[in-house]
Amino acid sequence: MSFMPAEDRAPVIVIDGPAGAGKSTVAREVARRMDLPFLDTGAIYRAITLVLLRDQIPPADSPKLRERVLDFRVSFSDCRVFVGTEDVTEAIRTPEIDRAVSAYSALRTVRESLLDIQRNLAENGLVAEGRDMGTVVFPYADVKIFLTASPEARAGRRYHERVGRGEAVSYDDTLSAVKRRDRMDSERSEAPLRAAEDSMLFDTTCRDFEQVVSRIMDMCRSKLKIPAI
Ligand code: DC
């Protein structure tokens, strides 16, 4: 499906931004309040990274990589992520995947192979979060938001998430990893992380979850001309 502007289709709301800006939790809640499906596109890049690492295919364009990405099948059900029939929800959130995902997601072959997958998932409208939703995947999205926060605030959130899951991590290592991934995601030539010109920028450093969600809901209602309740 090619994603085109259309008066009658369900709304497409996109939220881009760097790692740890709070996109996932915020986008999930906005989707719930808007009664739309939620799409975490980072999970798709993580899942393809898992598959390529397991098959020991290095992050460089090669016939083997091209063949493997064509075969890649990802799906979502009840907040779980599947590759084929395997539930990979936990397997895609390890430090090993964190380290490898930027290199694989910088490849044009990988990005192109995931375009249709993402667009097909938008058939009934959605709230999608990622890095290039507003610039490349859904340039005609009805609402485009770019969430940022300072690297320290983002590393702090990631650190607490990990500690909460019982992982042994240090704040300093988390901050270095966040900065490294920012650099790789922003400096790559394919679909680098940047705000679309028509997106609304929103810094979440000093805001709590409810403030961010309420503000985004206001933006959505105003753009989509939904009366406030
Ligand atoms: O949001 P996340 O941290 O789970 O994303 C993991 C990686 O996937 C991130 O470092 C960059 C890549 N990514 C991307 O290149 N484009 C997207 N739309 C989403 C994620």
mmCIF file of C-alpha atoms and ligand atoms in Angstrom:
data_model
loop_
_atom_site.group_PDB
_atom_site.id
_atom_site.type_symbol
_atom_site.label_atom_id
_atom_site.label_comp_id
_atom_site.label_asym_id
_atom_site.label_seq_id
_atom_site.Cartn_x
_atom_site.Cartn_y
_atom_site.Cartn_z
ATOM 1 C CA MET A 1 0.000 0.000 0.000
ATOM 2 C CA SER A 2 1.332 3.438 -0.766
ATOM 3 C CA PHE A 3 0.546 5.932 1.907
ATOM 4 C CA MET A 4 -1.333 8.877 0.407
ATOM 5 C CA PRO A 5 -3.307 11.746 1.841
ATOM 6 C CA ALA A 6 -7.008 10.893 1.945
ATOM 7 C CA GLU A 7 -9.934 12.663 3.494
ATOM 8 C CA ASP A 8 -11.753 9.521 4.527
ATOM 9 C CA ARG A 9 -9.043 7.387 6.034
ATOM 10 C CA ALA A 10 -8.515 6.882 9.757
ATOM 11 C CA PRO A 11 -6.038 9.277 11.386
ATOM 12 C CA VAL A 12 -2.314 8.660 11.302
ATOM 13 C CA ILE A 13 -0.455 10.245 14.200
ATOM 14 C CA VAL A 14 3.329 9.999 14.321
ATOM 15 C CA ILE A 15 5.757 10.620 17.138
ATOM 16 C CA ASP A 16 9.476 10.737 16.360
ATOM 17 C CA GLY A 17 12.449 11.455 18.560
ATOM 18 C CA PRO A 18 15.641 10.061 20.068
ATOM 19 C CA ALA A 19 15.947 7.032 22.360
ATOM 20 C CA GLY A 20 14.525 7.587 25.830
ATOM 21 C CA ALA A 21 12.454 10.706 25.016
ATOM 22 C CA GLY A 22 9.417 8.805 26.288
ATOM 23 C CA LYS A 23 7.937 8.100 22.841
ATOM 24 C CA SER A 24 6.823 4.542 23.516
ATOM 25 C CA THR A 25 4.866 5.066 26.723
ATOM 26 C CA VAL A 26 3.425 8.349 25.500
ATOM 27 C CA ALA A 27 2.471 7.037 22.042
ATOM 28 C CA ARG A 28 0.900 3.914 23.558
ATOM 29 C CA GLU A 29 -1.286 6.038 25.847
ATOM 30 C CA VAL A 30 -2.235 8.463 23.060
ATOM 31 C CA ALA A 31 -3.243 5.446 20.932
ATOM 32 C CA ARG A 32 -5.380 4.124 23.783
ATOM 33 C CA ARG A 33 -7.128 7.467 24.279
ATOM 34 C CA MET A 34 -7.628 7.944 20.530
ATOM 35 C CA ASP A 35 -8.802 4.333 20.147
ATOM 36 C CA LEU A 36 -6.219 3.689 17.438
ATOM 37 C CA PRO A 37 -3.671 0.863 16.997
ATOM 38 C CA PHE A 38 -0.167 1.574 18.318
ATOM 39 C CA LEU A 39 2.985 0.834 16.337
ATOM 40 C CA ASP A 40 6.457 0.770 17.901
ATOM 41 C CA THR A 41 8.694 0.817 14.823
ATOM 42 C CA GLY A 42 11.849 0.513 16.947
ATOM 43 C CA ALA A 43 10.597 -2.982 17.803
ATOM 44 C CA ILE A 44 10.610 -3.847 14.080
ATOM 45 C CA TYR A 45 14.220 -2.664 13.701
ATOM 46 C CA ARG A 46 15.142 -4.584 16.854
ATOM 47 C CA ALA A 47 13.443 -7.739 15.555
ATOM 48 C CA ILE A 48 15.248 -7.656 12.218
ATOM 49 C CA THR A 49 18.513 -7.047 14.090
ATOM 50 C CA LEU A 50 17.870 -10.137 16.208
ATOM 51 C CA VAL A 51 17.268 -12.256 13.118
ATOM 52 C CA LEU A 52 20.384 -10.997 11.319
ATOM 53 C CA LEU A 53 22.591 -11.434 14.399
ATOM 54 C CA ARG A 54 21.345 -14.985 14.914
ATOM 55 C CA ASP A 55 22.085 -15.786 11.284
ATOM 56 C CA GLN A 56 25.528 -14.184 11.717
ATOM 57 C CA ILE A 57 24.942 -11.813 8.822
ATOM 58 C CA PRO A 58 27.119 -8.703 9.352
ATOM 59 C CA PRO A 59 25.662 -5.164 9.031
ATOM 60 C CA ALA A 60 26.741 -4.483 5.451
ATOM 61 C CA ASP A 61 24.878 -4.734 2.185
ATOM 62 C CA SER A 62 25.306 -8.278 0.829
ATOM 63 C CA PRO A 63 23.237 -10.770 -1.171
ATOM 64 C CA LYS A 64 22.758 -12.841 1.985
ATOM 65 C CA LEU A 65 21.407 -9.849 3.915
ATOM 66 C CA ARG A 66 19.119 -8.870 1.040
ATOM 67 C CA GLU A 67 17.715 -12.377 0.838
ATOM 68 C CA ARG A 68 17.150 -12.604 4.577
ATOM 69 C CA VAL A 69 15.351 -9.242 4.911
ATOM 70 C CA LEU A 70 12.953 -10.162 2.092
ATOM 71 C CA ASP A 71 11.938 -13.178 4.145
ATOM 72 C CA PHE A 72 11.412 -11.234 7.362
ATOM 73 C CA ARG A 73 7.887 -11.451 8.845
ATOM 74 C CA VAL A 74 7.000 -9.429 11.919
ATOM 75 C CA SER A 75 3.647 -9.044 13.666
ATOM 76 C CA PHE A 76 2.198 -7.601 16.863
ATOM 77 C CA SER A 77 -0.435 -9.066 19.147
ATOM 78 C CA ASP A 78 -1.466 -7.955 22.657
ATOM 79 C CA CYS A 79 1.650 -5.818 23.107
ATOM 80 C CA ARG A 80 3.863 -8.778 22.104
ATOM 81 C CA VAL A 81 6.199 -8.854 19.084
ATOM 82 C CA PHE A 82 6.469 -11.948 16.874
ATOM 83 C CA VAL A 83 8.901 -12.971 14.147
ATOM 84 C CA GLY A 84 7.003 -15.654 12.275
ATOM 85 C CA THR A 85 5.425 -17.533 15.177
ATOM 86 C CA GLU A 86 8.217 -16.852 17.706
ATOM 87 C CA ASP A 87 7.506 -14.373 20.507
ATOM 88 C CA VAL A 88 10.621 -12.142 20.581
ATOM 89 C CA THR A 89 9.295 -9.444 22.948
ATOM 90 C CA GLU A 90 12.024 -9.949 25.545
ATOM 91 C CA ALA A 91 14.766 -11.083 23.164
ATOM 92 C CA ILE A 92 14.742 -7.729 21.309
ATOM 93 C CA ARG A 93 15.355 -5.672 24.486
ATOM 94 C CA THR A 94 18.812 -6.941 25.462
ATOM 95 C CA PRO A 95 21.988 -4.794 25.597
ATOM 96 C CA GLU A 96 23.330 -6.878 22.683
ATOM 97 C CA ILE A 97 20.446 -5.735 20.463
ATOM 98 C CA ASP A 98 20.832 -2.148 21.769
ATOM 99 C CA ARG A 99 24.448 -2.200 20.610
ATOM 100 C CA ALA A 100 23.779 -3.717 17.183
ATOM 101 C CA VAL A 101 20.502 -2.113 16.097
ATOM 102 C CA SER A 102 21.872 1.237 14.893
ATOM 103 C CA ALA A 103 24.319 -0.396 12.486
ATOM 104 C CA TYR A 104 21.626 -2.587 10.880
ATOM 105 C CA SER A 105 19.039 0.176 10.792
ATOM 106 C CA ALA A 106 21.478 2.456 8.951
ATOM 107 C CA LEU A 107 21.367 0.136 5.894
ATOM 108 C CA ARG A 108 19.206 1.189 2.975
ATOM 109 C CA THR A 109 18.335 -2.435 2.167
ATOM 110 C CA VAL A 110 16.988 -2.925 5.666
ATOM 111 C CA ARG A 111 15.043 0.365 5.729
ATOM 112 C CA GLU A 112 13.491 -0.162 2.296
ATOM 113 C CA SER A 113 12.402 -3.676 3.154
ATOM 114 C CA LEU A 114 10.535 -2.361 6.208
ATOM 115 C CA LEU A 115 8.685 0.494 4.456
ATOM 116 C CA ASP A 116 5.730 -1.529 3.176
ATOM 117 C CA ILE A 117 5.481 -3.484 6.418
ATOM 118 C CA GLN A 118 5.039 -0.217 8.332
ATOM 119 C CA ARG A 119 2.661 1.367 5.814
ATOM 120 C CA ASN A 120 0.469 -1.723 5.610
ATOM 121 C CA LEU A 121 0.038 -1.597 9.367
ATOM 122 C CA ALA A 122 -1.465 1.907 9.012
ATOM 123 C CA GLU A 123 -4.485 0.806 6.987
ATOM 124 C CA ASN A 124 -6.879 1.398 9.891
ATOM 125 C CA GLY A 125 -5.089 4.473 11.183
ATOM 126 C CA LEU A 126 -2.527 4.342 13.978
ATOM 127 C CA VAL A 127 -0.224 6.101 16.364
ATOM 128 C CA ALA A 128 3.313 5.226 15.249
ATOM 129 C CA GLU A 129 6.548 6.075 16.984
ATOM 130 C CA GLY A 130 10.086 5.948 15.623
ATOM 131 C CA ARG A 131 12.777 8.072 14.036
ATOM 132 C CA ASP A 132 11.577 8.705 10.475
ATOM 133 C CA MET A 133 7.796 8.423 10.734
ATOM 134 C CA GLY A 134 7.130 12.052 9.810
ATOM 135 C CA THR A 135 9.968 12.401 7.305
ATOM 136 C CA VAL A 136 9.968 9.125 5.325
ATOM 137 C CA VAL A 137 7.371 6.520 6.251
ATOM 138 C CA PHE A 138 4.262 8.676 6.725
ATOM 139 C CA PRO A 139 5.045 12.071 5.180
ATOM 140 C CA TYR A 140 1.283 12.713 4.899
ATOM 141 C CA ALA A 141 0.554 11.936 8.571
ATOM 142 C CA ASP A 142 -2.266 14.021 10.027
ATOM 143 C CA VAL A 143 -0.348 14.867 13.193
ATOM 144 C CA LYS A 144 3.459 14.926 13.495
ATOM 145 C CA ILE A 145 5.165 15.308 16.820
ATOM 146 C CA PHE A 146 8.877 15.336 17.631
ATOM 147 C CA LEU A 147 9.661 14.550 21.266
ATOM 148 C CA THR A 148 13.047 15.371 22.740
ATOM 149 C CA ALA A 149 14.649 15.522 26.187
ATOM 150 C CA SER A 150 18.219 16.113 27.367
ATOM 151 C CA PRO A 151 20.563 13.095 27.014
ATOM 152 C CA GLU A 152 20.875 13.001 30.821
ATOM 153 C CA ALA A 153 17.095 12.870 31.328
ATOM 154 C CA ARG A 154 16.752 10.182 28.657
ATOM 155 C CA ALA A 155 19.594 8.091 30.090
ATOM 156 C CA GLY A 156 18.027 8.445 33.554
ATOM 157 C CA ARG A 157 14.716 7.035 32.273
ATOM 158 C CA ARG A 158 16.430 4.130 30.483
ATOM 159 C CA TYR A 159 18.544 3.419 33.571
ATOM 160 C CA HIS A 160 15.495 3.247 35.888
ATOM 161 C CA GLU A 161 13.624 1.069 33.368
ATOM 162 C CA ARG A 162 16.525 -1.417 33.314
ATOM 163 C CA VAL A 163 17.062 -1.412 37.067
ATOM 164 C CA GLY A 164 13.305 -1.987 37.424
ATOM 165 C CA ARG A 165 13.687 -5.111 35.279
ATOM 166 C CA GLY A 166 16.419 -6.325 37.637
ATOM 167 C CA GLU A 167 19.319 -5.675 35.230
ATOM 168 C CA ALA A 168 22.772 -4.763 36.560
ATOM 169 C CA VAL A 169 23.560 -1.521 34.688
ATOM 170 C CA SER A 170 25.331 1.722 35.543
ATOM 171 C CA TYR A 171 23.981 5.206 34.824
ATOM 172 C CA ASP A 172 27.275 6.260 33.172
ATOM 173 C CA ASP A 173 27.217 3.320 30.761
ATOM 174 C CA THR A 174 23.565 4.032 29.959
ATOM 175 C CA LEU A 175 24.377 7.697 29.232
ATOM 176 C CA SER A 176 27.294 6.759 26.939
ATOM 177 C CA ALA A 177 25.071 4.266 25.099
ATOM 178 C CA VAL A 178 22.322 6.889 24.638
ATOM 179 C CA LYS A 179 24.829 9.416 23.248
ATOM 180 C CA ARG A 180 26.410 6.838 20.959
ATOM 181 C CA ARG A 181 23.027 5.786 19.558
ATOM 182 C CA ASP A 182 21.968 9.458 19.103
ATOM 183 C CA ARG A 183 25.101 10.039 17.090
ATOM 184 C CA MET A 184 24.625 6.983 14.905
ATOM 185 C CA ASP A 185 20.897 7.586 14.353
ATOM 186 C CA SER A 186 21.385 11.293 13.512
ATOM 187 C CA GLU A 187 24.482 11.022 11.361
ATOM 188 C CA ARG A 188 23.486 8.105 9.118
ATOM 189 C CA SER A 189 22.765 8.987 5.508
ATOM 190 C CA GLU A 190 19.585 6.879 5.259
ATOM 191 C CA ALA A 191 16.574 8.485 6.961
ATOM 192 C CA PRO A 192 18.562 10.188 9.728
ATOM 193 C CA LEU A 193 16.795 11.140 12.933
ATOM 194 C CA ARG A 194 15.436 14.648 12.443
ATOM 195 C CA ALA A 195 12.210 16.506 12.974
ATOM 196 C CA ALA A 196 9.969 16.853 9.914
ATOM 197 C CA GLU A 197 9.531 20.527 8.962
ATOM 198 C CA ASP A 198 5.838 20.354 9.701
ATOM 199 C CA SER A 199 6.201 18.559 13.038
ATOM 200 C CA MET A 200 5.487 20.043 16.437
ATOM 201 C CA LEU A 201 8.552 19.989 18.676
ATOM 202 C CA PHE A 202 8.071 19.107 22.279
ATOM 203 C CA ASP A 203 10.805 18.933 24.971
ATOM 204 C CA THR A 204 9.788 16.529 27.749
ATOM 205 C CA THR A 205 12.828 17.083 30.042
ATOM 206 C CA CYS A 206 10.937 18.778 32.866
ATOM 207 C CA ARG A 207 7.461 17.386 32.209
ATOM 208 C CA ASP A 208 5.757 14.397 33.651
ATOM 209 C CA PHE A 209 3.942 11.717 31.691
ATOM 210 C CA GLU A 210 0.431 13.148 32.127
ATOM 211 C CA GLN A 211 1.517 16.641 31.055
ATOM 212 C CA VAL A 212 3.089 15.249 27.883
ATOM 213 C CA VAL A 213 0.105 13.045 27.013
ATOM 214 C CA SER A 214 -2.428 15.836 27.669
ATOM 215 C CA ARG A 215 -0.505 18.275 25.513
ATOM 216 C CA ILE A 216 -0.276 15.761 22.656
ATOM 217 C CA MET A 217 -3.992 14.965 22.978
ATOM 218 C CA ASP A 218 -4.695 18.706 22.655
ATOM 219 C CA MET A 219 -2.493 18.856 19.557
ATOM 220 C CA CYS A 220 -4.301 15.841 18.048
ATOM 221 C CA ARG A 221 -7.772 17.228 18.763
ATOM 222 C CA SER A 222 -6.864 20.564 17.284
ATOM 223 C CA LYS A 223 -5.274 19.097 14.127
ATOM 224 C CA LEU A 224 -8.002 16.487 13.639
ATOM 225 C CA LYS A 225 -10.745 18.946 14.567
ATOM 226 C CA ILE A 226 -12.103 16.714 17.326
ATOM 227 C CA PRO A 227 -14.057 18.654 19.929
ATOM 228 C CA ALA A 228 -12.592 18.495 23.463
ATOM 229 C CA ILE A 229 -14.612 16.384 25.916
HETATM 230 O O1 DC B 1 13.090 3.219 19.699
HETATM 231 P P1 DC B 1 14.142 2.135 19.912
HETATM 232 O O2 DC B 1 15.227 2.554 20.830
HETATM 233 O O3 DC B 1 13.531 0.828 20.310
HETATM 234 O O4 DC B 1 14.787 1.925 18.463
HETATM 235 C C1 DC B 1 15.832 1.030 18.254
HETATM 236 C C2 DC B 1 16.699 1.479 17.087
HETATM 237 O O5 DC B 1 15.975 1.318 15.873
HETATM 238 C C3 DC B 1 17.166 2.922 17.113
HETATM 239 O O6 DC B 1 18.464 3.034 17.643
HETATM 240 C C4 DC B 1 17.162 3.352 15.681
HETATM 241 C C5 DC B 1 16.294 2.354 14.965
HETATM 242 N N1 DC B 1 15.045 2.926 14.466
HETATM 243 C C6 DC B 1 15.094 3.521 13.245
HETATM 244 O O7 DC B 1 16.167 3.631 12.648
HETATM 245 N N2 DC B 1 13.951 3.996 12.683
HETATM 246 C C7 DC B 1 12.795 3.898 13.335
HETATM 247 N N3 DC B 1 11.673 4.354 12.761
HETATM 248 C C8 DC B 1 12.730 3.307 14.617
HETATM 249 C C9 DC B 1 13.895 2.847 15.172
#
